[in-house]
PDB file of C-alpha atoms in Angstrom:
ATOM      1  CA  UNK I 249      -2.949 -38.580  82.146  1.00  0.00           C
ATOM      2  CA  UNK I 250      -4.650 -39.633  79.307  1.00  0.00           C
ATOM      3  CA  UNK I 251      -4.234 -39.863  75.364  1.00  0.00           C
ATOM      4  CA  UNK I 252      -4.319 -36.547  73.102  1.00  0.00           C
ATOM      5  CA  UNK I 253      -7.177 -36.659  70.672  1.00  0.00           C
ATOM      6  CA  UNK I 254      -5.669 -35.841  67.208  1.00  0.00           C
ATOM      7  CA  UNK I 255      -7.154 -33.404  64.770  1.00  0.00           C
ATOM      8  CA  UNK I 256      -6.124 -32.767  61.281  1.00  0.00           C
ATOM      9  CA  UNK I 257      -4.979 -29.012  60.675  1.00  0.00           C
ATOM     10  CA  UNK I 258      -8.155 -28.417  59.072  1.00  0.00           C
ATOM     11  CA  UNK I 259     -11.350 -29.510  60.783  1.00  0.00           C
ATOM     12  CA  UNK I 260     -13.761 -31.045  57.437  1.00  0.00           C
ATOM     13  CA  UNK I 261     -16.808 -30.421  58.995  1.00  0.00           C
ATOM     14  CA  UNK I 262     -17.762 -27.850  62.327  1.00  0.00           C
ATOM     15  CA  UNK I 263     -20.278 -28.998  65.005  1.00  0.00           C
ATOM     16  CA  UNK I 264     -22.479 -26.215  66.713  1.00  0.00           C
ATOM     17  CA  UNK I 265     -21.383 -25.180  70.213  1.00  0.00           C
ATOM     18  CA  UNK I 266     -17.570 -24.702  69.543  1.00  0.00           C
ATOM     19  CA  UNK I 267     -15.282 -22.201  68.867  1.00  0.00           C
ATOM     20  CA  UNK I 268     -13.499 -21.861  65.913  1.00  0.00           C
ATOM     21  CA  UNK I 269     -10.087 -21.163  66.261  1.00  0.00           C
ATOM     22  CA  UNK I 270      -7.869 -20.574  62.963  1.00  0.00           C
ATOM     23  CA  UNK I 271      -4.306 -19.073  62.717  1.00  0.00           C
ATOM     24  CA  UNK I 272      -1.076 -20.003  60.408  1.00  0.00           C
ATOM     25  CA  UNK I 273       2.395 -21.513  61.842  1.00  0.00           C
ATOM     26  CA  UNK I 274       5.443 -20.383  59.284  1.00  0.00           C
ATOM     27  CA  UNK I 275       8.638 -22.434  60.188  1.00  0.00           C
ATOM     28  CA  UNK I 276      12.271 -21.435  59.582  1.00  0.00           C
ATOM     29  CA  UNK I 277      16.432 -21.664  60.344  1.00  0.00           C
ATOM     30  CA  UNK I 278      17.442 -19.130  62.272  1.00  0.00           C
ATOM     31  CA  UNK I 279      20.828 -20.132  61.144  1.00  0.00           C
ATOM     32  CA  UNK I 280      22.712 -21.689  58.012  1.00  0.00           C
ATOM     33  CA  UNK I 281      22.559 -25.568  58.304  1.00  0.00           C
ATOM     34  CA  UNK I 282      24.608 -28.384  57.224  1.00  0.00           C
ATOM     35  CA  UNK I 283      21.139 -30.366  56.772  1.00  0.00           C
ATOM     36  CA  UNK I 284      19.216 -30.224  53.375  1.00  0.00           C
ATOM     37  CA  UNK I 285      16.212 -30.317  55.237  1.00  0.00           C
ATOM     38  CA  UNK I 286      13.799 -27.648  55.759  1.00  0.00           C
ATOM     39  CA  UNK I 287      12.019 -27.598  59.230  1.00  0.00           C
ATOM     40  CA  UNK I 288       8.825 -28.057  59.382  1.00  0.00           C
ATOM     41  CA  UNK I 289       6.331 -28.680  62.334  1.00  0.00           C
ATOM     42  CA  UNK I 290       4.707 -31.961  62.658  1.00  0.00           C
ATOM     43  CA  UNK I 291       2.699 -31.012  65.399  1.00  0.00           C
ATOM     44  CA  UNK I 292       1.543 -28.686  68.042  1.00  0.00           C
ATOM     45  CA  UNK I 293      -0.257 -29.790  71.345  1.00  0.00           C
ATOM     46  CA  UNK I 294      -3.144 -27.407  73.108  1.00  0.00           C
ATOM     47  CA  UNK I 295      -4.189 -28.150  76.816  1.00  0.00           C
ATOM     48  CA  UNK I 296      -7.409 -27.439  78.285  1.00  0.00           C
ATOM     49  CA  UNK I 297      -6.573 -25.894  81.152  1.00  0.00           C
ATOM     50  CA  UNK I 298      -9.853 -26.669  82.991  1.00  0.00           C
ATOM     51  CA  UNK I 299     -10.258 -30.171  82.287  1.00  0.00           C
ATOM     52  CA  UNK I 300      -7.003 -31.384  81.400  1.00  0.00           C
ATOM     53  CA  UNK I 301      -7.735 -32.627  78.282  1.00  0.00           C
ATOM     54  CA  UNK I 302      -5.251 -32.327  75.078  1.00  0.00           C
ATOM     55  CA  UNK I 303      -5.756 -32.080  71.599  1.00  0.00           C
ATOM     56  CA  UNK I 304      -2.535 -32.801  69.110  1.00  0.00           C
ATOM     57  CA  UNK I 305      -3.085 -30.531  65.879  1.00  0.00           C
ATOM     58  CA  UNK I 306      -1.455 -32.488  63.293  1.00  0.00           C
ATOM     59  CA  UNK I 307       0.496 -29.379  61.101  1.00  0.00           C
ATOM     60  CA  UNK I 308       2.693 -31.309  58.835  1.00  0.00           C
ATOM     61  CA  UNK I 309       4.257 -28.610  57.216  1.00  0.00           C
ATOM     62  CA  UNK I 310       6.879 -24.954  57.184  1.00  0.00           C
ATOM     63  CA  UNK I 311       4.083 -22.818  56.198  1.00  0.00           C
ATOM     64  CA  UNK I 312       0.185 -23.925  56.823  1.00  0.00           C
ATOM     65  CA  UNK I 313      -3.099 -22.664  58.352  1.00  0.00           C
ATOM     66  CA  UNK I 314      -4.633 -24.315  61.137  1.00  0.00           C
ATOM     67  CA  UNK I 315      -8.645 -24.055  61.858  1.00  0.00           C
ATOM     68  CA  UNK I 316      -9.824 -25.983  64.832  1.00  0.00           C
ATOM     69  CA  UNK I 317     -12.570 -26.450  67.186  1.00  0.00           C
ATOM     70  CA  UNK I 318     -12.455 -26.014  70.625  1.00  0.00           C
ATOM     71  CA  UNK I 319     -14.914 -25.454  73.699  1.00  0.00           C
ATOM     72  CA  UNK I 320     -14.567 -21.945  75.677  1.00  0.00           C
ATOM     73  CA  UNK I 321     -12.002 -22.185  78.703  1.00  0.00           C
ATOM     74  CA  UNK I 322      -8.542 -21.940  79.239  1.00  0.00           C
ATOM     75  CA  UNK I 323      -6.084 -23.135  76.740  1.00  0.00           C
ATOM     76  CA  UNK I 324      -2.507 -23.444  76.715  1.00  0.00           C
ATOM     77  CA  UNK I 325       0.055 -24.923  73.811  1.00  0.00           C
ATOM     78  CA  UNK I 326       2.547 -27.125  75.564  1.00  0.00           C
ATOM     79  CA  UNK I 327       4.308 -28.862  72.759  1.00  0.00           C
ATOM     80  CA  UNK I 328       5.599 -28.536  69.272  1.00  0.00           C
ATOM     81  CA  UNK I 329       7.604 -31.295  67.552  1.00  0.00           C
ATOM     82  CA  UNK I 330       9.987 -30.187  64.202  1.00  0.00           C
ATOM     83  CA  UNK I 331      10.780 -32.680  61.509  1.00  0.00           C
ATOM     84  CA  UNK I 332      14.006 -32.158  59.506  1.00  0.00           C
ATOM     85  CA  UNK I 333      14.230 -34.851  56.829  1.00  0.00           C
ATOM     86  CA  UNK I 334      14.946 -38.054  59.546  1.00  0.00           C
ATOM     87  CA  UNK I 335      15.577 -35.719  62.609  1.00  0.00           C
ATOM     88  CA  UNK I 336      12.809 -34.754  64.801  1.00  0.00           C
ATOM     89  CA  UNK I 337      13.018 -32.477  67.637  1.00  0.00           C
ATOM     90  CA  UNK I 338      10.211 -31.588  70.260  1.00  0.00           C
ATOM     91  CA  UNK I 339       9.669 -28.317  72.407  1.00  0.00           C
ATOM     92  CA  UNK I 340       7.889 -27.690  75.754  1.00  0.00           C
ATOM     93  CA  UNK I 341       5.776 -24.319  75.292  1.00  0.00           C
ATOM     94  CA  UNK I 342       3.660 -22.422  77.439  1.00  0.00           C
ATOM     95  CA  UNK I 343       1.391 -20.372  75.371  1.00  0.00           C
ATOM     96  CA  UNK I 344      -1.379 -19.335  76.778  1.00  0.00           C
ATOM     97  CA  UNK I 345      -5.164 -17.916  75.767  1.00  0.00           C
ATOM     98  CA  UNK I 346      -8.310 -17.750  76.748  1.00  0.00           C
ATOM     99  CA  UNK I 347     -11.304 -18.757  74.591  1.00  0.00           C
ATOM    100  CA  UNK I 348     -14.670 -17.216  75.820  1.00  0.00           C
ATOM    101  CA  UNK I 349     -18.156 -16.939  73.729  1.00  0.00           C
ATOM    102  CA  UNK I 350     -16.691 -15.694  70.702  1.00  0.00           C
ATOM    103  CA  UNK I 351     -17.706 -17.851  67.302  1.00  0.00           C
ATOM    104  CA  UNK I 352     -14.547 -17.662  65.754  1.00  0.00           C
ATOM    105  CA  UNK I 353     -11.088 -16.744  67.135  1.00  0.00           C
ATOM    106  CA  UNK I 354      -8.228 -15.809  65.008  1.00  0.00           C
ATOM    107  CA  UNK I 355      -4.505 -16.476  67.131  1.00  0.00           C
ATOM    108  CA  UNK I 356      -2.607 -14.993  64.630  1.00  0.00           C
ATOM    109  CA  UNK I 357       0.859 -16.156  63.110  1.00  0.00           C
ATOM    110  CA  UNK I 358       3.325 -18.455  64.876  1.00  0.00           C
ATOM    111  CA  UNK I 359       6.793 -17.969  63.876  1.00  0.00           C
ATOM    112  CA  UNK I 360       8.474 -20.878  64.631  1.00  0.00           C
ATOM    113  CA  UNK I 361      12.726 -20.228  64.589  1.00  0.00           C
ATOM    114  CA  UNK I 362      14.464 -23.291  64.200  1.00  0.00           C
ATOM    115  CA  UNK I 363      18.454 -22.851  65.991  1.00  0.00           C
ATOM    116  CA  UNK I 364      20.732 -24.683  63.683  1.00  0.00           C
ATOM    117  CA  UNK I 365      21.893 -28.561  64.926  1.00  0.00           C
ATOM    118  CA  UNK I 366      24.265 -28.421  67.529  1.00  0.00           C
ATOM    119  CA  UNK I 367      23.986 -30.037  70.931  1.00  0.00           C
ATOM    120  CA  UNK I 368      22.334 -27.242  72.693  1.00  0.00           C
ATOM    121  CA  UNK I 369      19.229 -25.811  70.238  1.00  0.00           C
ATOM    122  CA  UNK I 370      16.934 -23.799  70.631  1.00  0.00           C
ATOM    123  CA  UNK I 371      13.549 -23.126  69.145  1.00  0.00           C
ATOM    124  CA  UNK I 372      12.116 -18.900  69.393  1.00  0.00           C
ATOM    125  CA  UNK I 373       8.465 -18.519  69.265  1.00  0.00           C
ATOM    126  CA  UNK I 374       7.130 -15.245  68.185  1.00  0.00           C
ATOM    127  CA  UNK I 375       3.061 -14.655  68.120  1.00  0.00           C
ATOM    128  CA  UNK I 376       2.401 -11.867  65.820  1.00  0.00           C
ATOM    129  CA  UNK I 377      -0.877 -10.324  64.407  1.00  0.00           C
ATOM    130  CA  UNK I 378       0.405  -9.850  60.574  1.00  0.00           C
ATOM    131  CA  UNK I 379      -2.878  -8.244  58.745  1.00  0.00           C
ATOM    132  CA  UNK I 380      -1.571 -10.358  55.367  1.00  0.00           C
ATOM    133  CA  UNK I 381      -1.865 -13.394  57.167  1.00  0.00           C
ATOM    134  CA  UNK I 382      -5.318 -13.077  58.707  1.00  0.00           C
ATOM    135  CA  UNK I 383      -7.097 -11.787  55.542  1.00  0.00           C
ATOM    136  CA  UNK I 384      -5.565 -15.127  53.906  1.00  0.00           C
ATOM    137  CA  UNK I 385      -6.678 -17.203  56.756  1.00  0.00           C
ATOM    138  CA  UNK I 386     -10.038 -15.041  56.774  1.00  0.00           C
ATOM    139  CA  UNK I 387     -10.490 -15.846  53.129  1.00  0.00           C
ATOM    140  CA  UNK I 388      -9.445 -19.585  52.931  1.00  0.00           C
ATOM    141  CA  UNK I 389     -11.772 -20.228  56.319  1.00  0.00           C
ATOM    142  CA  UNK I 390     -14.604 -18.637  54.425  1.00  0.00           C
ATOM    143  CA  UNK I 391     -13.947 -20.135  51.200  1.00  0.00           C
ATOM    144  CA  UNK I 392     -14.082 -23.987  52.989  1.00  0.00           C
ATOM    145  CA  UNK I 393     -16.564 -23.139  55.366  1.00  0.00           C
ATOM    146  CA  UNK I 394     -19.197 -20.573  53.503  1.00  0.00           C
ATOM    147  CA  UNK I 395     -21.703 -20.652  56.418  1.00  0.00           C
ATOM    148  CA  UNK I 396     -19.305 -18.606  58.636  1.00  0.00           C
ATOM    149  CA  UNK I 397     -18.854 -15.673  56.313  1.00  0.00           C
ATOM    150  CA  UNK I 398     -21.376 -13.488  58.503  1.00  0.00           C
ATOM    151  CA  UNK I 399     -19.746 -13.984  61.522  1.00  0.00           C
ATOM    152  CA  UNK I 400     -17.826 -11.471  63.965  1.00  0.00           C
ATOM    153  CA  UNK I 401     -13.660 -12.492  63.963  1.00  0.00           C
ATOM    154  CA  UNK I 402     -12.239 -11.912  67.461  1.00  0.00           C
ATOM    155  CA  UNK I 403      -8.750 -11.900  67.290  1.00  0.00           C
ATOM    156  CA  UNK I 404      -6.687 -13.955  70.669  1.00  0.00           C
ATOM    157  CA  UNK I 405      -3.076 -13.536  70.354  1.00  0.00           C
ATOM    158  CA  UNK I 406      -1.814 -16.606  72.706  1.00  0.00           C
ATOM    159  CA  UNK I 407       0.814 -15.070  75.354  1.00  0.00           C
ATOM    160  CA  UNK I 408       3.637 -14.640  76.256  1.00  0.00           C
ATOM    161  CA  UNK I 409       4.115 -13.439  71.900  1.00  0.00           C
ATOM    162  CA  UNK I 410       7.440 -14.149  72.210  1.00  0.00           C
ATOM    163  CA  UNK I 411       9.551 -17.247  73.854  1.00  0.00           C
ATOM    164  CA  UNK I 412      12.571 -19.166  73.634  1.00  0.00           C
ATOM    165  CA  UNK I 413      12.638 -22.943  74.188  1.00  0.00           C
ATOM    166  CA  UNK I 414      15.028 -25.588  74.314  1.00  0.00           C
ATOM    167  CA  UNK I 415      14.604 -28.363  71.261  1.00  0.00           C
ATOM    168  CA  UNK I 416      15.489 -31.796  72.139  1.00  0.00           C
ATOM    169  CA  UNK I 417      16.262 -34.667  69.903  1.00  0.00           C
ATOM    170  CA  UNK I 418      13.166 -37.782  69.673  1.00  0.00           C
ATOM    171  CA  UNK I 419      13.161 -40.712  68.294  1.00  0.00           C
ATOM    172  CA  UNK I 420      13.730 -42.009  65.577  1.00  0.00           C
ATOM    173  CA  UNK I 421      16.816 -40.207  65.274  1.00  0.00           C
ATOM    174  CA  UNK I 422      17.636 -40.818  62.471  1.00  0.00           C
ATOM    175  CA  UNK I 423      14.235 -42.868  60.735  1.00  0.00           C
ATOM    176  CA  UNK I 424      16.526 -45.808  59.768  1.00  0.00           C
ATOM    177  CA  UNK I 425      16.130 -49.966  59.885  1.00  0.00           C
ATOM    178  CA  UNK I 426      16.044 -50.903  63.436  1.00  0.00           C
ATOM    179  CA  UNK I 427      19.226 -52.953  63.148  1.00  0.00           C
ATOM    180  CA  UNK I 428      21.784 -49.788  62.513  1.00  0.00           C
ATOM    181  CA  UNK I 429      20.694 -47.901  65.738  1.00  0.00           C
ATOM    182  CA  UNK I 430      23.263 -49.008  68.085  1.00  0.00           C
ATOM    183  CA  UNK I 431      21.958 -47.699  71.142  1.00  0.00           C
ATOM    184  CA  UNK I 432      19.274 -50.661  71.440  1.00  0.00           C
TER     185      UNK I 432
END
């Protein structure tokens, strides 16, 4: 299997032939934490389903829009990794959508639940179509990229719009000098 190509959140220039896909991720505890960290996604993973290719959307961020390009076919988003502070934490997904000859393809808000630490956590997923959010994303997408304003918005909610997933600790865990980590 090879390599994901990394994109930033927000593509600086658009080629012809691609889709533009654009949506917002909004992180949060689902619980009261002992951490002083606030969650925040570091990044999310999309699959062509076709050729098997995968792009890693680098989000860096609780609250951020994403705008990226992407051929038509079949995608899916199979991973998300979570940075609290030190601690990271990484999810298998299975979101699913399809991206056909539209120009530009809204997929909505992600809400991203963080469980609270404990040994079994937990990370719910909930794809919504908030109207606030895609006039925001509408506006800052036409305000970077000027030459799209006169094009048609298709919105493609990925499915299933609501999942829970099991997080599970990565390294470095904690992001300390090599020579306090015991376990090497």
């Amino acid at each position: 299997m090879a390599c994901a190509a990394s994109v930033p959140a927000e593509a600086p220039d658009l080629a012809a032939g691609q889709v533009v896909v654009f949506g917002r991720i909004v992180t949060v505890l689902t619980a009261p934490s002992s951490r002083p960290y606030e969650p925040k996604v570091t990044f999310f993973e999309v699959l062509n389903r076709s050729t098997g290719g995968r792009i890693k959307v680098t989000i860096d961020s609780n609250d951020k829009l994403f705008v990226v390009q992407l051929p038509t076919g079949d995608y899916e988003v199979t991973r998300v990794q979570i940075h609290e502070g030190p601690f990271a934490a990484m999810a298998d997904l299975s979101l699913a959508f399809h991206i056909g000859q539209e120009r530009l393809a809204y997929l909505g808000t992600w809400q991203m639940g963080v469980d609270q630490p404990r040994n079994d956590r937990h990370l719910l997923v909930a794809v919504v179509q908030n109207q606030a959010d895609q006039v925001e994303a509408e506006q800052h997408l036409i305000a970077h990229h000027a030459d799209l304003a006169d094009q048609t918005i298709t919105t493609l909610l990925p499915s299933p719009a609501a999942t829970d997933t099991a997080l599970y600790e990565v390294m470095p865990y904690p992001r300390v000098v090599p020579y306090f980590r015991r376990h090497w």
